[in-house]
Amino acid sequence: MTLQGRISFIVVVTFVSFWTAASYFSINKLERDIANSMDNRLQATAAMMQNILHSPAANPSIVGKLGSFNANDAGTAKGLACKISSLSGEVIATSHPDTFARAANVTPGFDVVEENNIKWRTYTSQTPSHTITIADKLSERDALYYQTVVTTALPSAIALLISILFIHIAVKKSLAPLHKLSNTLQHRGINDLRPVKLNTAFAELTPLVDSQNALLARLQHAIEREKSFTDNAAHELRTPLTGILSQLQVARVTEGAVHDKAIKHCEASAHKLQKLIEGLLLLSRVEAGKDLQVLNKWSPVAEVNSIIAEFGADAEKIDVEIDAQDPISQLPLFAIQVISRNLIDNALRYGDKNTRVAFSLHAMSWGVDITCRNKGAVSEENLSQLTHRFWRGSVQPGSGLGLAVVEAITTRFNGNIIIENGADDTFCVSVQLRSTNSR
């Protein structure tokens, strides 16, 4: 079911339900009111006849004439029926001699009697010398009731149908901006990421349009970033490959020291190419997040010492501070290893060669804080560029992926990365990773 159909259905069902409930109680009250009105008419007619019979001074001939009446041949097919009888049950006068004259089993007050398969609603009152019964047919009451209901309900039913039609039109018109937004997005080209402009006065649609435009902006940024990444990766891969091919050509046509030098350059370019490919693979693994989902207990002291040992002779330049004695299981070991290796490698590669590197790992209640500090400040204009993929100084070695990988891991864990220059011409990178329990 479409949104328009669902809203129309809910509104119509609710509207009809309330209207039906109100009509039900109204019709029931109308039935009671008609019955009460008809009963009051019977009672008033009986009282009138009683007053006439008890006023011989006003019309002295009535009482005498009543005794000679056997029946009233002027009875009517509809309306009230009247029967006057003596206290002994003899019918003195009646308006319906064929249908109501023999109905003798009536009790004082209101009653329902049946004669000749016709049901009557009766009201009987007694005088010292007469019994007066006034009646009307229940079928006539029902006919009056149904006629009143039809007369009352028909305009309401027509109004209800018109209201349902207007509700459908109103819902369709109200949802027109959504249809317009849907059509606008469906008919766009695959490369059209411009913001959506939808002129609407509905405040509820503004957040939807804004979120859609924000999504398009993020998508455009991601596409541009991937294009830039592809261009940079192609350039970075082509450079060492070109060096390898050129040096191989030199080695092929030379001998001796020149040949050996060309082979050495080929090995250096191959190592650079291998380093770049490893960085790309590592960045792909981090962004895929598969290795970041493995949570096993690991010892901070043992793992950090193992990482430091990987740097061989340069390990003697690293001062380590570890404030975490208990095993950690809320953060993946893979993330800690990658961050630690990249931070230490950057500090050794780009820092002052004759100074030491300070590395620290602190376990907190919310996660882990890793800091690496070295001598050799970075210019302020370059600080914001350090986490960009493939960025590095004009003549700096390396692939330019180290801090980009660190930032990608930090983002995955809703953490923070702070890159800043400190006092005494120092450079510091601080990474705060939040554990899975604190997110």
Short mmCIF file of N, CA and C in Angstrom, two decimals, residues 52 66 92 105 128 159 183 197 207 240 242 285-286 315 357 360-361 369 377 382 393 415 421:
data_model
loop_
_atom_site.label_atom_id
_atom_site.label_comp_id
_atom_site.label_asym_id
_atom_site.label_seq_id
_atom_site.Cartn_x
_atom_site.Cartn_y
_atom_site.Cartn_z
N ILE A 52 -64.06 15.43 28.23
CA ILE A 52 -65.31 15.60 27.51
C ILE A 52 -66.43 14.80 28.16
N LEU A 66 -74.30 8.42 24.09
CA LEU A 66 -73.30 7.36 24.11
C LEU A 66 -73.93 5.99 24.33
N ILE A 92 -68.94 0.90 23.76
CA ILE A 92 -69.93 1.93 23.52
C ILE A 92 -69.66 2.61 22.17
N ASN A 105 -58.56 -7.07 26.16
CA ASN A 105 -57.57 -7.39 27.19
C ASN A 105 -56.54 -6.27 27.30
N PRO A 128 -65.28 6.99 36.49
CA PRO A 128 -66.24 6.26 37.34
C PRO A 128 -67.23 5.43 36.56
N ALA A 159 -23.17 13.84 2.48
CA ALA A 159 -22.06 14.68 2.96
C ALA A 159 -20.85 13.84 3.33
N ASN A 183 10.19 12.16 -7.92
CA ASN A 183 10.40 12.26 -9.38
C ASN A 183 11.70 12.99 -9.70
N LYS A 197 16.36 21.28 -4.76
CA LYS A 197 15.62 22.51 -4.45
C LYS A 197 14.14 22.20 -4.59
N PRO A 207 13.38 19.15 6.94
CA PRO A 207 14.45 18.24 7.40
C PRO A 207 14.75 17.13 6.40
N PRO A 240 57.74 4.37 -8.95
CA PRO A 240 58.77 3.32 -8.75
C PRO A 240 58.85 2.33 -9.91
N THR A 242 58.41 3.03 -13.05
CA THR A 242 59.22 3.67 -14.09
C THR A 242 60.70 3.62 -13.73
N ARG A 285 42.15 -2.82 4.42
CA ARG A 285 41.71 -3.67 5.53
C ARG A 285 41.08 -2.84 6.64
N VAL A 286 41.67 -1.69 6.91
CA VAL A 286 41.13 -0.83 7.96
C VAL A 286 39.74 -0.32 7.58
N ALA A 315 65.31 0.69 17.95
CA ALA A 315 64.54 0.50 19.17
C ALA A 315 65.21 1.15 20.37
N VAL A 357 62.70 9.21 20.78
CA VAL A 357 61.25 9.20 20.55
C VAL A 357 60.57 8.72 21.83
N SER A 360 54.04 6.37 24.57
CA SER A 360 53.31 6.00 25.79
C SER A 360 51.95 5.42 25.43
N LEU A 361 51.53 4.47 26.26
CA LEU A 361 50.19 3.86 26.11
C LEU A 361 49.57 3.81 27.50
N ASP A 369 44.72 5.57 25.45
CA ASP A 369 45.34 6.81 24.99
C ASP A 369 46.78 6.50 24.57
N ALA A 377 59.60 19.89 14.83
CA ALA A 377 58.27 20.47 14.63
C ALA A 377 57.92 20.53 13.14
N ASN A 382 51.35 22.81 7.31
CA ASN A 382 51.38 21.39 6.95
C ASN A 382 50.68 20.49 7.96
N GLY A 393 55.92 15.77 2.56
CA GLY A 393 56.71 16.93 2.17
C GLY A 393 57.27 16.77 0.77
N GLY A 415 36.92 7.88 18.01
CA GLY A 415 37.96 8.46 18.85
C GLY A 415 38.42 9.81 18.36
N ASN A 421 52.23 20.82 17.45
CA ASN A 421 53.61 21.12 17.83
C ASN A 421 53.65 21.51 19.30
#
